[in-house]
Amino acid sequence: MSESNTILVEIENAVATVTLNRPTKRNAMSPSLHLEMAETLEKLRYEKTSRVIVVTGAGESFCAGMDLKQFFVDLKDNPPEFDRIFRIATEWRFRTLRYFPKPTIAMINGYCFGGAFSIVEGCDLAFAAKEATFGLSEINFKHYPGGSVSKSLANLLRPRDALFYAMTGRTFKGDRAAEIGLINAAYPLAELKKEVMAVAAELATKDPDALSAAKDAYRFSLEMSAEAALNYAAAKSDQLSMRQNDSWRSEGIGDFLQGKYRPGLAAHKSTDK
Ligand code: COA
């Protein structure tokens, strides 16, 4: 079943808010939603007015995971189509978001189940409503955190927490999600958007190439030996110098040395484009 407008995009003050938009289905990820999200992220990658991406859900849910009917049942007898959608579903959550050239923030406004954990983990930062309900519900329907979800859990959580929630399927709220490191912080729902937009606005004042380098250096270092990571960081610094025309040295450091600002306390003004 093909649907449209499963993803909404609103760009304001350099922040693109990307909303999963199937509220009557608690924003479960249907094949159409995966296709639209992949297309949306491709456009936002090159879109010039947005510097930060915020992913959230319409209505009372962030995302109820994979659409259990449209994905697992309706495509059961169509292996090539199942494979196509599965690849796209994995790609945007596990790779595109993770290595996106702009900072990405998950704003978890409500239900967050199963496959939605890979959105949360794929984003650089995540904030949730205290009222939000999280759960690895797969075990409850006689399955387990499949696809990219188990690897997302392994990337973020301590083994005891990952296995406890994967094996019991117990739900937990925003404060607990923050406590176990799944998200950065939880706020009352009424304050969530304001708090997230404040972080997004802060990121929008930083140099975009430096932000991208900060993400890459962290993400790729996780998978490298120490020697390879040091070598990568040195090469990345040269790449950054080339992309910025060396302005981190000439302006970033140069203006500090002339007493014009204090980088310990604020970003260099020229990056606030
Ligand atoms: N896949 C497909 N449809 C889903 C869905 C999912 N993951 N989650 C919710 N829906 C649909 C329901 O089938 C229902 O559709 P209908 O109105 O056509 O009958 C609609 O969304 C509302 O769901 P409902 O269960 O009535 O809402 P609720 O607010 O009482 O409960 C949830 C919300 C999210 C707790 C509940 O829908 C649920 O348990 N969903 C499954 C979550 C899950 O296991 N996700 C992991 C997938 S990997």
Coordinates of N, CA and C in Angstrom, one line a residue, residues 90-228:
T90 N 17.2 0.0 6.9 CA 18.5 -0.1 7.6 C 19.4 1.1 7.3
E91 N 19.5 1.4 6.0 CA 20.4 2.4 5.5 C 20.1 3.8 6.2
W92 N 18.9 4.2 6.2 CA 18.7 5.6 6.7 C 18.8 5.7 8.2
R93 N 18.4 4.7 8.9 CA 18.6 4.8 10.3 C 20.0 4.5 10.8
F94 N 20.6 3.5 10.2 CA 21.9 3.0 10.7 C 23.1 3.7 10.1
R95 N 23.0 4.1 8.8 CA 24.1 4.7 8.2 C 23.9 6.2 7.9
T96 N 22.8 6.5 7.2 CA 22.6 7.9 6.7 C 22.6 8.8 7.9
L97 N 21.8 8.6 8.9 CA 21.7 9.4 10.1 C 23.1 9.5 10.8
R98 N 23.7 8.3 11.0 CA 25.0 8.2 11.8 C 26.0 9.1 11.1
Y99 N 26.2 9.0 9.8 CA 27.2 9.7 9.2 C 26.7 11.0 8.4
F100 N 25.6 11.5 8.8 CA 25.0 12.7 8.2 C 25.9 13.8 8.4
P101 N 26.1 14.7 7.3 CA 27.1 15.8 7.5 C 26.6 16.9 8.4
K102 N 25.3 16.9 8.8 CA 24.8 17.9 9.7 C 24.5 17.2 11.0
P103 N 24.5 17.9 12.2 CA 24.2 17.3 13.4 C 22.7 16.8 13.4
T104 N 22.4 15.7 14.0 CA 21.1 15.1 14.1 C 20.7 14.9 15.5
I105 N 19.4 15.3 15.8 CA 18.9 15.2 17.2 C 17.5 14.4 17.1
A106 N 17.4 13.4 18.0 CA 16.1 12.7 18.1 C 15.3 13.4 19.2
M107 N 14.1 13.8 18.9 CA 13.2 14.5 19.9 C 12.1 13.5 20.2
I108 N 12.2 12.8 21.3 CA 11.2 11.6 21.5 C 10.1 12.1 22.3
N109 N 9.0 12.4 21.6 CA 7.8 13.0 22.2 C 6.8 12.0 22.8
G110 N 7.0 10.7 22.6 CA 6.0 9.8 23.1 C 6.5 8.3 22.9
Y111 N 5.6 7.4 22.5 CA 6.0 6.0 22.3 C 7.3 5.8 21.5
C112 N 8.1 5.0 21.9 CA 9.4 4.7 21.2 C 9.6 3.2 21.3
F113 N 9.3 2.4 20.3 CA 9.4 1.0 20.4 C 10.3 0.3 19.3
G114 N 10.9 -0.8 19.7 CA 11.6 -1.6 18.7 C 12.5 -0.9 17.7
G115 N 12.2 -0.9 16.5 CA 13.0 -0.3 15.4 C 13.2 1.1 15.6
A116 N 12.4 1.8 16.4 CA 12.7 3.2 16.7 C 13.9 3.5 17.5
F117 N 14.4 2.4 18.2 CA 15.7 2.6 18.9 C 16.8 2.9 18.0
S118 N 16.7 2.4 16.8 CA 17.8 2.6 15.8 C 17.8 4.0 15.3
I119 N 16.6 4.7 15.3 CA 16.6 6.1 15.0 C 17.3 6.9 16.1
V120 N 16.9 6.6 17.3 CA 17.5 7.2 18.5 C 19.0 7.1 18.5
E121 N 19.5 5.9 18.3 CA 20.9 5.6 18.3 C 21.6 6.2 17.1
G122 N 21.0 6.3 15.9 CA 21.6 6.8 14.7 C 21.8 8.3 14.8
C123 N 20.9 9.0 15.6 CA 21.1 10.4 15.8 C 22.2 10.7 16.7
D124 N 22.9 11.9 16.5 CA 24.0 12.2 17.4 C 23.6 12.5 18.8
L125 N 22.5 13.1 19.0 CA 21.9 13.5 20.3 C 20.5 13.0 20.4
A126 N 20.0 12.8 21.6 CA 18.6 12.4 21.8 C 18.1 13.0 23.1
F127 N 16.9 13.6 23.0 CA 16.2 14.1 24.2 C 14.8 13.6 24.2
A128 N 14.2 13.3 25.3 CA 12.9 12.7 25.4 C 12.0 13.4 26.4
A129 N 10.7 13.3 26.2 CA 9.8 13.7 27.2 C 9.9 12.7 28.4
K130 N 9.8 13.2 29.6 CA 9.8 12.4 30.8 C 8.6 11.4 30.7
E131 N 7.5 11.8 30.0 CA 6.3 11.0 29.9 C 6.5 9.9 28.8
A132 N 7.5 10.0 27.9 CA 7.6 9.1 26.8 C 7.8 7.6 27.3
T133 N 7.2 6.7 26.6 CA 7.3 5.3 26.9 C 8.2 4.6 25.9
F134 N 9.3 3.9 26.4 CA 10.2 3.2 25.6 C 10.0 1.7 25.8
G135 N 10.3 0.9 24.8 CA 10.3 -0.5 25.0 C 10.8 -1.3 23.8
L136 N 11.5 -2.4 24.2 CA 12.0 -3.4 23.2 C 10.9 -4.5 23.2
S137 N 9.8 -4.2 22.5 CA 8.6 -5.0 22.6 C 8.7 -6.3 21.8
E138 N 9.8 -6.5 21.0 CA 9.8 -7.6 20.1 C 9.6 -8.9 20.8
I139 N 10.2 -9.0 22.0 CA 10.1 -10.3 22.7 C 8.7 -10.7 23.1
N140 N 7.9 -9.6 23.2 CA 6.5 -9.8 23.5 C 5.7 -10.4 22.4
F141 N 6.2 -10.2 21.1 CA 5.5 -10.9 20.0 C 6.4 -12.0 19.5
K142 N 7.1 -12.6 20.4 CA 7.9 -13.8 20.1 C 9.0 -13.6 19.1
H143 N 9.6 -12.4 19.1 CA 10.7 -12.2 18.2 C 11.8 -11.6 19.1
Y144 N 12.8 -10.9 18.5 CA 13.9 -10.3 19.2 C 14.3 -9.0 18.5
P145 N 15.1 -8.1 19.1 CA 15.5 -6.8 18.4 C 16.3 -7.2 17.2
G146 N 15.7 -7.3 16.0 CA 16.4 -7.7 14.8 C 16.9 -6.5 14.0
G147 N 17.2 -6.8 12.8 CA 17.8 -5.8 11.9 C 18.9 -5.1 12.5
S148 N 18.9 -3.7 12.6 CA 20.0 -3.0 13.1 C 19.8 -2.7 14.6
V149 N 18.7 -3.2 15.2 CA 18.4 -2.8 16.6 C 19.4 -3.3 17.6
S150 N 19.7 -4.6 17.5 CA 20.6 -5.2 18.4 C 22.0 -4.5 18.4
K151 N 22.4 -4.1 17.2 CA 23.7 -3.4 17.1 C 23.6 -2.0 17.7
S152 N 22.4 -1.4 17.5 CA 22.2 -0.1 18.1 C 22.3 -0.2 19.7
L153 N 21.7 -1.2 20.2 CA 21.7 -1.4 21.7 C 23.2 -1.6 22.1
A154 N 23.9 -2.5 21.4 CA 25.3 -2.8 21.7 C 26.2 -1.5 21.6
N155 N 25.8 -0.6 20.7 CA 26.6 0.6 20.6 C 26.4 1.6 21.8
L156 N 25.2 1.6 22.3 CA 24.9 2.6 23.3 C 24.8 2.1 24.8
L157 N 24.3 1.0 25.0 CA 23.9 0.6 26.3 C 24.9 -0.4 27.0
R158 N 24.8 -0.4 28.3 CA 25.6 -1.4 29.1 C 25.0 -2.7 28.8
P159 N 25.8 -3.8 28.8 CA 25.2 -5.1 28.5 C 24.1 -5.5 29.4
R160 N 24.1 -5.2 30.7 CA 23.0 -5.6 31.6 C 21.7 -4.9 31.2
D161 N 21.8 -3.6 30.9 CA 20.6 -2.9 30.5 C 20.0 -3.4 29.2
A162 N 20.9 -3.5 28.2 CA 20.5 -4.0 26.9 C 19.8 -5.3 27.0
L163 N 20.4 -6.3 27.7 CA 19.8 -7.6 27.7 C 18.5 -7.6 28.6
F164 N 18.5 -6.8 29.7 CA 17.3 -6.8 30.5 C 16.1 -6.3 29.7
Y165 N 16.3 -5.2 29.0 CA 15.1 -4.7 28.3 C 14.8 -5.5 27.0
A166 N 15.8 -6.1 26.4 CA 15.6 -6.9 25.2 C 14.9 -8.2 25.6
M167 N 15.2 -8.7 26.8 CA 14.6 -10.0 27.2 C 13.3 -9.9 27.9
T168 N 13.1 -8.8 28.6 CA 11.8 -8.7 29.4 C 10.8 -7.9 28.6
G169 N 11.2 -7.1 27.7 CA 10.3 -6.2 26.9 C 9.6 -5.2 27.9
R170 N 10.1 -5.0 29.1 CA 9.5 -4.1 30.0 C 9.6 -2.7 29.4
T171 N 8.6 -1.9 29.7 CA 8.7 -0.5 29.3 C 9.4 0.4 30.3
F172 N 9.9 1.5 29.9 CA 10.5 2.5 30.8 C 10.3 3.9 30.3
K173 N 10.4 4.9 31.2 CA 10.1 6.2 30.8 C 11.4 7.1 30.5
G174 N 11.2 8.3 30.2 CA 12.3 9.2 29.8 C 13.4 9.3 30.8
D175 N 13.1 9.4 32.1 CA 14.2 9.6 33.0 C 15.1 8.3 33.0
R176 N 14.5 7.2 32.9 CA 15.2 5.9 32.9 C 16.1 5.9 31.6
A177 N 15.5 6.3 30.5 CA 16.2 6.3 29.3 C 17.5 7.2 29.4
A178 N 17.4 8.3 30.1 CA 18.6 9.1 30.3 C 19.6 8.4 31.2
E179 N 19.0 7.8 32.3 CA 19.9 7.1 33.2 C 20.7 6.0 32.6
I180 N 20.2 5.3 31.6 CA 20.9 4.2 31.0 C 21.7 4.7 29.8
G181 N 21.7 6.0 29.5 CA 22.5 6.5 28.4 C 21.9 6.3 27.0
L182 N 20.6 6.0 26.9 CA 19.9 5.9 25.6 C 19.7 7.3 25.0
I183 N 19.5 8.2 25.9 CA 19.3 9.6 25.5 C 20.1 10.5 26.4
N184 N 20.2 11.8 25.9 CA 21.0 12.8 26.7 C 20.3 13.2 28.0
A185 N 19.0 13.5 27.8 CA 18.3 14.1 29.0 C 16.8 14.0 28.7
A186 N 16.0 14.0 29.8 CA 14.5 14.0 29.7 C 14.0 15.3 30.3
Y187 N 12.9 15.8 29.7 CA 12.3 17.0 30.1 C 10.8 16.8 30.1
P188 N 10.0 17.5 30.9 CA 8.6 17.4 30.8 C 8.2 17.7 29.4
L189 N 7.2 16.9 28.9 CA 6.8 17.1 27.5 C 6.5 18.5 27.1
A190 N 5.9 19.3 28.0 CA 5.6 20.7 27.7 C 6.9 21.5 27.4
E191 N 8.0 21.1 27.9 CA 9.3 21.8 27.8 C 10.2 21.2 26.7
L192 N 9.8 20.0 26.2 CA 10.8 19.3 25.4 C 11.2 20.1 24.1
K193 N 10.3 20.6 23.4 CA 10.6 21.3 22.2 C 11.5 22.5 22.4
K194 N 11.2 23.3 23.5 CA 12.0 24.4 23.8 C 13.5 24.0 24.1
E195 N 13.6 23.0 24.9 CA 14.9 22.5 25.3 C 15.7 22.0 24.0
V196 N 15.0 21.2 23.2 CA 15.7 20.7 22.0 C 16.1 21.8 21.1
M197 N 15.2 22.7 20.9 CA 15.5 23.8 19.9 C 16.7 24.7 20.5
A198 N 16.8 24.8 21.8 CA 17.9 25.6 22.3 C 19.2 24.9 22.0
V199 N 19.3 23.5 22.1 CA 20.5 22.8 21.7 C 20.7 22.9 20.2
A200 N 19.7 22.8 19.4 CA 19.8 22.9 18.0 C 20.3 24.3 17.6
A201 N 19.8 25.3 18.3 CA 20.3 26.7 17.9 C 21.7 26.9 18.3
E202 N 22.1 26.2 19.4 CA 23.5 26.3 19.8 C 24.4 25.7 18.8
L203 N 24.0 24.5 18.3 CA 24.8 23.8 17.3 C 24.9 24.6 16.0
A204 N 23.8 25.3 15.7 CA 23.8 26.1 14.5 C 24.8 27.3 14.5
T205 N 25.3 27.6 15.7 CA 26.3 28.7 15.7 C 27.7 28.2 15.5
K206 N 27.9 26.8 15.5 CA 29.2 26.3 15.3 C 29.6 26.1 13.8
D207 N 30.8 26.0 13.6 CA 31.3 25.8 12.2 C 30.8 24.5 11.7
P208 N 30.0 24.4 10.5 CA 29.5 23.2 10.0 C 30.5 22.1 9.7
D209 N 31.7 22.5 9.1 CA 32.7 21.6 8.8 C 33.3 21.0 10.0
A210 N 33.5 21.9 11.0 CA 34.1 21.4 12.3 C 33.1 20.4 13.0
L211 N 31.8 20.7 12.9 CA 30.8 19.8 13.5 C 30.9 18.4 12.8
S212 N 30.9 18.5 11.5 CA 31.0 17.2 10.7 C 32.3 16.4 11.1
A213 N 33.4 17.1 11.2 CA 34.6 16.5 11.6 C 34.5 15.9 13.0
A214 N 33.9 16.6 13.9 CA 33.7 16.1 15.3 C 32.9 14.8 15.3
K215 N 31.9 14.7 14.5 CA 31.1 13.5 14.4 C 31.9 12.4 13.8
D216 N 32.5 12.6 12.7 CA 33.3 11.6 12.0 C 34.4 11.0 12.9
A217 N 35.1 12.0 13.5 CA 36.3 11.5 14.3 C 35.8 10.6 15.4
Y218 N 34.7 11.0 16.0 CA 34.2 10.1 17.1 C 33.6 8.8 16.6
R219 N 32.8 8.9 15.6 CA 32.1 7.6 15.1 C 33.1 6.6 14.5
F220 N 34.0 7.1 13.7 CA 35.0 6.2 13.1 C 36.0 5.7 14.0
S221 N 36.4 6.5 15.0 CA 37.4 6.1 16.0 C 36.9 4.9 16.8
L222 N 35.6 4.8 17.0 CA 35.1 3.6 17.7 C 35.4 2.3 17.1
E223 N 35.6 2.4 15.7 CA 35.8 1.1 15.0 C 37.3 0.9 14.6
M224 N 38.2 1.8 15.0 CA 39.5 1.7 14.6 C 40.5 1.3 15.7
S225 N 41.6 0.9 15.3 CA 42.7 0.7 16.3 C 43.1 2.1 16.7
A226 N 43.9 2.2 17.9 CA 44.3 3.5 18.3 C 45.3 4.1 17.3
E227 N 46.1 3.3 16.7 CA 47.1 3.9 15.7 C 46.3 4.4 14.5
A228 N 45.3 3.6 14.0 CA 44.6 4.1 12.8 C 43.8 5.3 13.2

